Each structure stands twice: as structure tokens, then as C-alpha cells.
PDB file of C-alpha atoms in Angstrom:
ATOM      1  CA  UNK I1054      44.633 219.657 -18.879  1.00 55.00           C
ATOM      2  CA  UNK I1055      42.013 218.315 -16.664  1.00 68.00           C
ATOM      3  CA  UNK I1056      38.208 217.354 -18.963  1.00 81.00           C
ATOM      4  CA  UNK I1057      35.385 218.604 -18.188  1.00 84.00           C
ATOM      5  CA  UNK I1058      32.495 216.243 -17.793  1.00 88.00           C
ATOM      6  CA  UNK I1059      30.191 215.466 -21.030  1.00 88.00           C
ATOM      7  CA  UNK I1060      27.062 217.287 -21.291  1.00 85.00           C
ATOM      8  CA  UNK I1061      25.036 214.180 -21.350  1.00 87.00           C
ATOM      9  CA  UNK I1062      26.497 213.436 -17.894  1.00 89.00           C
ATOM     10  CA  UNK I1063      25.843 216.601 -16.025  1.00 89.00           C
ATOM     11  CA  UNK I1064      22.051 215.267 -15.397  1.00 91.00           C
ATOM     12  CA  UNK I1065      23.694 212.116 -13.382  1.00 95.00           C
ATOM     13  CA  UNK I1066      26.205 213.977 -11.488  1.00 95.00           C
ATOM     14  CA  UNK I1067      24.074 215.400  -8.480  1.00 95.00           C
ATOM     15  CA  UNK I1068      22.773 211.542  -7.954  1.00 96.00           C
ATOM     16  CA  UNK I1069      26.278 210.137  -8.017  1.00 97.00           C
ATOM     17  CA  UNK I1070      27.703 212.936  -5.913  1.00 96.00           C
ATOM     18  CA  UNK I1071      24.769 211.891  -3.127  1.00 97.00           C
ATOM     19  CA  UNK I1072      25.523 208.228  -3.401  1.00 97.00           C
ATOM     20  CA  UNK I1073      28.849 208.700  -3.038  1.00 97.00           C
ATOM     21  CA  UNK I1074      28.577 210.899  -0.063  1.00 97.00           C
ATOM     22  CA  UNK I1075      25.928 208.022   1.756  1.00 96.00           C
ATOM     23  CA  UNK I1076      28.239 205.312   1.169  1.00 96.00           C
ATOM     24  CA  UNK I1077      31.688 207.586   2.205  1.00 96.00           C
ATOM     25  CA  UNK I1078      29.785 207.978   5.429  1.00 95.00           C
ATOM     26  CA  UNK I1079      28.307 204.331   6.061  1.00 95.00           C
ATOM     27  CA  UNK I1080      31.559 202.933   5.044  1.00 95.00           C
ATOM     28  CA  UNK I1081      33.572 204.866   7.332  1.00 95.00           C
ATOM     29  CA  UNK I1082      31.782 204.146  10.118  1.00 95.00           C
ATOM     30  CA  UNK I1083      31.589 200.459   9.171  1.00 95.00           C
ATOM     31  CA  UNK I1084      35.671 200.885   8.799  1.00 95.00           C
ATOM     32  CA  UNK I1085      35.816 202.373  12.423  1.00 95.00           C
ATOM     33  CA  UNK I1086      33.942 199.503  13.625  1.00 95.00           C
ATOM     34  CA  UNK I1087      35.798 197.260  11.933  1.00 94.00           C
ATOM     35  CA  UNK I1088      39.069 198.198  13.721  1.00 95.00           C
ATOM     36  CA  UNK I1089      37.243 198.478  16.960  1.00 94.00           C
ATOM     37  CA  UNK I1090      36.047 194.704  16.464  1.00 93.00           C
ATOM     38  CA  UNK I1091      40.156 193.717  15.288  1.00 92.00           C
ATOM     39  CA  UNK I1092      41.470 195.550  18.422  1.00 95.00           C
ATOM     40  CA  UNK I1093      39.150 193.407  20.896  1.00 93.00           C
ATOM     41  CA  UNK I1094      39.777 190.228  19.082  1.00 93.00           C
ATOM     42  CA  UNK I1095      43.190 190.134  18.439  1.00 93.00           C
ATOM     43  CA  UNK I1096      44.636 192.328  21.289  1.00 95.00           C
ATOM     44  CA  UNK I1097      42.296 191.594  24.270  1.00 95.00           C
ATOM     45  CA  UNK I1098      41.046 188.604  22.983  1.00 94.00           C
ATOM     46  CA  UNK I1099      36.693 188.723  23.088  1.00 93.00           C
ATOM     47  CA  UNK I1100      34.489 188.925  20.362  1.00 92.00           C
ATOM     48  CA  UNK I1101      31.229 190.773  20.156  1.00 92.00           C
ATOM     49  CA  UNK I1102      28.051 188.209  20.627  1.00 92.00           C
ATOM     50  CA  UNK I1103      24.176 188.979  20.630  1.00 92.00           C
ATOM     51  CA  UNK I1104      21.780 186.773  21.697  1.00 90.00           C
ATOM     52  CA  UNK I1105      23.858 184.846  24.150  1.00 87.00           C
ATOM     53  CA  UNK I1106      24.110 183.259  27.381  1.00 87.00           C
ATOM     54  CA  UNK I1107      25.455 186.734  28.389  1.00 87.00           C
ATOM     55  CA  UNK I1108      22.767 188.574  27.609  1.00 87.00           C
ATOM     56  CA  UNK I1109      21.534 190.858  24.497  1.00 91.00           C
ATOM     57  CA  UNK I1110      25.124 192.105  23.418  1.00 89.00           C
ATOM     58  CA  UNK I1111      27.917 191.204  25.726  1.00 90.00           C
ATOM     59  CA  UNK I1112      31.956 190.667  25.047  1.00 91.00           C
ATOM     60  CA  UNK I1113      32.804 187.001  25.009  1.00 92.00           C
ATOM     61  CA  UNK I1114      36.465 185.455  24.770  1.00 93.00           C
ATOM     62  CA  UNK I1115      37.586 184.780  21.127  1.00 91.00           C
ATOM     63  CA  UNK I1116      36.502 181.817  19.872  1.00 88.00           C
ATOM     64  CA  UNK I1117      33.363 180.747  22.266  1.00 90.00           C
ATOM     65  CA  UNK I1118      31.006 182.812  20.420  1.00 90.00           C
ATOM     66  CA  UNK I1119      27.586 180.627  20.743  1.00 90.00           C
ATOM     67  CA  UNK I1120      25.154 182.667  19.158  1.00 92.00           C
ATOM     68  CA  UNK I1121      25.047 185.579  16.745  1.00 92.00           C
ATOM     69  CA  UNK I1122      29.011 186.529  16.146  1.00 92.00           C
ATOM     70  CA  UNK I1123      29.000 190.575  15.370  1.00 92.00           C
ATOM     71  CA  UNK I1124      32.367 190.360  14.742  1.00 90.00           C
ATOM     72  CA  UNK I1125      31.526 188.547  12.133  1.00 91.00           C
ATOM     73  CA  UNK I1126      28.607 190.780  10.485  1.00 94.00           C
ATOM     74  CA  UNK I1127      30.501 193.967  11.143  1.00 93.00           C
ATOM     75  CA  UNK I1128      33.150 192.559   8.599  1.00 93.00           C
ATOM     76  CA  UNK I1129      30.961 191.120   5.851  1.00 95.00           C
ATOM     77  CA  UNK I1130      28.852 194.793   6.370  1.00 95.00           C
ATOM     78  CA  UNK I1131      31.858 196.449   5.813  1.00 94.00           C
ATOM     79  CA  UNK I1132      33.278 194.481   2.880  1.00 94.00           C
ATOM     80  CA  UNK I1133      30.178 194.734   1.132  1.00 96.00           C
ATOM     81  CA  UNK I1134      29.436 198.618   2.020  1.00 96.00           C
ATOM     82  CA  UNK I1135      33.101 199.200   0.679  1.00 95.00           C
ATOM     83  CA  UNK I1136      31.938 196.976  -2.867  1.00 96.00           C
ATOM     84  CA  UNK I1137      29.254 199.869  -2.999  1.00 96.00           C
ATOM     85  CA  UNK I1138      31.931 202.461  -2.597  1.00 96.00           C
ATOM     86  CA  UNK I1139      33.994 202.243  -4.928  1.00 97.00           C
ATOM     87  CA  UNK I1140      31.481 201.767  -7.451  1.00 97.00           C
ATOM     88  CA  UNK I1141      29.978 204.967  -6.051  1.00 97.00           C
ATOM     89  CA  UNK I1142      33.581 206.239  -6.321  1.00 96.00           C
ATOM     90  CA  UNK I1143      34.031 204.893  -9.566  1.00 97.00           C
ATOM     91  CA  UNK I1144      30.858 206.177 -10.991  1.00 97.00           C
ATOM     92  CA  UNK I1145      31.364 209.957  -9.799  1.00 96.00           C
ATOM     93  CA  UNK I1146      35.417 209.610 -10.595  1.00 95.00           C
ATOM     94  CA  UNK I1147      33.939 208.961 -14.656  1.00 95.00           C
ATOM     95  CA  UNK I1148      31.283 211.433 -14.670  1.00 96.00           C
ATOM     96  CA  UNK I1149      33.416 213.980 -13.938  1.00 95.00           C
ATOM     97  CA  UNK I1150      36.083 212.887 -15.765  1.00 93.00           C
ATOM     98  CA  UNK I1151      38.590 213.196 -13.284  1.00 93.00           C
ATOM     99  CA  UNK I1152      42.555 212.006 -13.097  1.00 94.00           C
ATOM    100  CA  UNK I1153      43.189 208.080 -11.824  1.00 95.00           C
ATOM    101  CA  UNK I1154      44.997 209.376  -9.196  1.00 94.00           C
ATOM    102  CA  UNK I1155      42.117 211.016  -7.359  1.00 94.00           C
ATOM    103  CA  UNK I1156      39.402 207.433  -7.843  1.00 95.00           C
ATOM    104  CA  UNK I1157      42.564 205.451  -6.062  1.00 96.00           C
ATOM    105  CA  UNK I1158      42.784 208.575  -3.609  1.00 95.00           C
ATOM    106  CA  UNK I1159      38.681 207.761  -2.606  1.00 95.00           C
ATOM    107  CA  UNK I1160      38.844 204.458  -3.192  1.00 95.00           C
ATOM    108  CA  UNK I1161      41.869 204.550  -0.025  1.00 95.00           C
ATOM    109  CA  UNK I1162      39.116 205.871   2.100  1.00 91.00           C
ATOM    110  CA  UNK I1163      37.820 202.921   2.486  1.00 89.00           C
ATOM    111  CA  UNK I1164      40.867 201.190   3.795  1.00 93.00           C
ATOM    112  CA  UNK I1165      42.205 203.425   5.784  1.00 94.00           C
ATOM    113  CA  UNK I1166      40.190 204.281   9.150  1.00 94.00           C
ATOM    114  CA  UNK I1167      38.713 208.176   8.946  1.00 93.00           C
ATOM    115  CA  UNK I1168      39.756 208.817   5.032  1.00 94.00           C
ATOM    116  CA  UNK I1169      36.230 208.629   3.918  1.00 93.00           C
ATOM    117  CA  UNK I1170      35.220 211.423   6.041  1.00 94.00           C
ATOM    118  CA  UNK I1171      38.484 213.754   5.835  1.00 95.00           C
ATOM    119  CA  UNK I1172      37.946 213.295   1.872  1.00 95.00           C
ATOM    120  CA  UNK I1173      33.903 213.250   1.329  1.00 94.00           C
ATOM    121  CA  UNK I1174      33.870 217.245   1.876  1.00 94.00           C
ATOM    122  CA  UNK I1175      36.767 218.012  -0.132  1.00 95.00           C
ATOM    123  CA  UNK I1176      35.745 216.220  -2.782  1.00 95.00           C
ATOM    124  CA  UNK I1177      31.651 217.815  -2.457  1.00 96.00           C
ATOM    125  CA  UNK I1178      33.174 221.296  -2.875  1.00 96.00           C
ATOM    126  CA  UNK I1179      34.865 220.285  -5.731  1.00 95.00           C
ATOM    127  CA  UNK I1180      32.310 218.536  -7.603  1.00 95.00           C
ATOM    128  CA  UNK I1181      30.053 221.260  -6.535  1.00 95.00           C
ATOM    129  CA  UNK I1182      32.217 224.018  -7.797  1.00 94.00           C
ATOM    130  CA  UNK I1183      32.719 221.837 -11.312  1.00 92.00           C
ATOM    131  CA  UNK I1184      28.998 221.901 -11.864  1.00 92.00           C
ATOM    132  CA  UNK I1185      28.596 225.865 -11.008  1.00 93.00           C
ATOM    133  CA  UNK I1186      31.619 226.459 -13.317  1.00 90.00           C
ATOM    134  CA  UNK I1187      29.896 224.429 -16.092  1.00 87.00           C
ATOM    135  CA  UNK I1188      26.641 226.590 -15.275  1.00 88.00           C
ATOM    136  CA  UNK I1189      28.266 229.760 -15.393  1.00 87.00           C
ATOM    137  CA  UNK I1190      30.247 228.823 -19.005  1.00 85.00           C
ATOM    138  CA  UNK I1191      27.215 227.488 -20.279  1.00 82.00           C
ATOM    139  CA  UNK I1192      25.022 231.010 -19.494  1.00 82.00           C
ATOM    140  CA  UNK I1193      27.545 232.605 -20.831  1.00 82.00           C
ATOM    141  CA  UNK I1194      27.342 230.831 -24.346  1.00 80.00           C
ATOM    142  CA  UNK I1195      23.666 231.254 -24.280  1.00 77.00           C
ATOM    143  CA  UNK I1196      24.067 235.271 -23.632  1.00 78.00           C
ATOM    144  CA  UNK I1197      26.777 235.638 -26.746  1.00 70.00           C
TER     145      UNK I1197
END
């Protein structure tokens, strides 16, 4: 039988449902970089530079990267946007009280390129429909 989430936590939900939603976004998009960035460096072989002798942004072959390596930055962005996720995932997943299985389910969104946004609406609408659930029970207490 799934909990509902303590009364004292209801307040907090709405600003962990938003953070979460940010960093599902931010880290997707980080993630989708992230691949793009593996797929030129390991399969055709440049990296991303700025700054360069090339120019402002400009493809360079792997490992001759002179100035400012966005290959680099996209991956430390991304590890450290996904560190904010799960917490974010974390912190909604216990507010609302919900099974293991569905924090390791968000927390794959991360990892896996396009998860993030396939599950961030899902996962809205349900928290959404938890708290309208809780409203309705709760005005109907106050009206008995």
C-alpha cells in the first residue's frame, strides 16, 4: 500500500517538484550533449575547442586541443548537473514517500540519453494529482 506524504511535507513538495523538473531538463540536455561530444571524439576523432587558432568554436582532431577543451566542460557540467539531480530526485522521491523502484527509475534519466524528458511529465502529473488528492481528502475531513 503505497504512503501518502506527511503533512509537514506537503508545504515542500511544490519547491521540490520545480527543482526537480529544472534539473530533469538541464541534465538532459547536458546528457544529449554529452553523447554528441563522445560520438565526435571517439568515432570521428575531433574535439570541441573555443578560443583557438581556429577561431571562436571550431572542431579540432582529438588530442590537439590548445585552448579551452568543451569536451571537457560539457562532461564536468554534466556530472555535476546529474549530482544535483538525483538529489532533486531524491528529495521529491522522500517527500512523497514513494517506492525505491521509482527514485532508481529517475535517477536512470540521467544516464540514459532522453529519459529525463520522457519521465519529467509523467512523473509532474503524478505528483500533481497526489497533492489534489491530499486536498480533496483533507476538505473533506474539514466538512464532516
Amino acid at each position: 500500500m503505497p504512503l501518502d506524504p506527511k503533512p509537514a511535507d506537503i508545504s515542500r513538495i511544490p519547491g521540490a517538484l520545480r527543482l526537480y523538473q529544472v534539473s530533469s531538463i538541464i541534465t538532459g540536455v547536458f546528457l544529449l550533449l554529452l553523447c554528441a561530444e563522445v560520438y565526435a571524439k571517439f568515432i570521428l576523432g575531433y574535439e570541441l575547442e573555443m578560443n583557438g587558432a581556429e577561431g571562436f568554436l571550431a572542431f579540432v582532431p582529438r588530442g590537439t586541443v590548445a585552448a579551452i577543451n568543451l569536451s571537457t566542460i560539457i562532461l564536468i557540467v554534466h556530472g555535476w548537473f546529474y549530482v544535483l539531480y538525483l538529489f532533486a530526485d531524491f528529495r521529491l522521491w522522500s517527500l512523497m514517500r514513494w517506492p525505491f523502484s521509482l527514485f532508481v527509475l529517475i535517477a536512470l534519466g540521467g544516464i540514459i540519453p532522453t529519459l529525463s524528458f520522457f519521465l519529467e511529465g509523467p512523473m509532474t502529473r503524478r505528483v500533481k494529482r497526489s497533492l489534489e488528492q491530499l486536498e480533496a481528502k483533507k476538505a473533506a475531513e474539514v466538512r464532516s
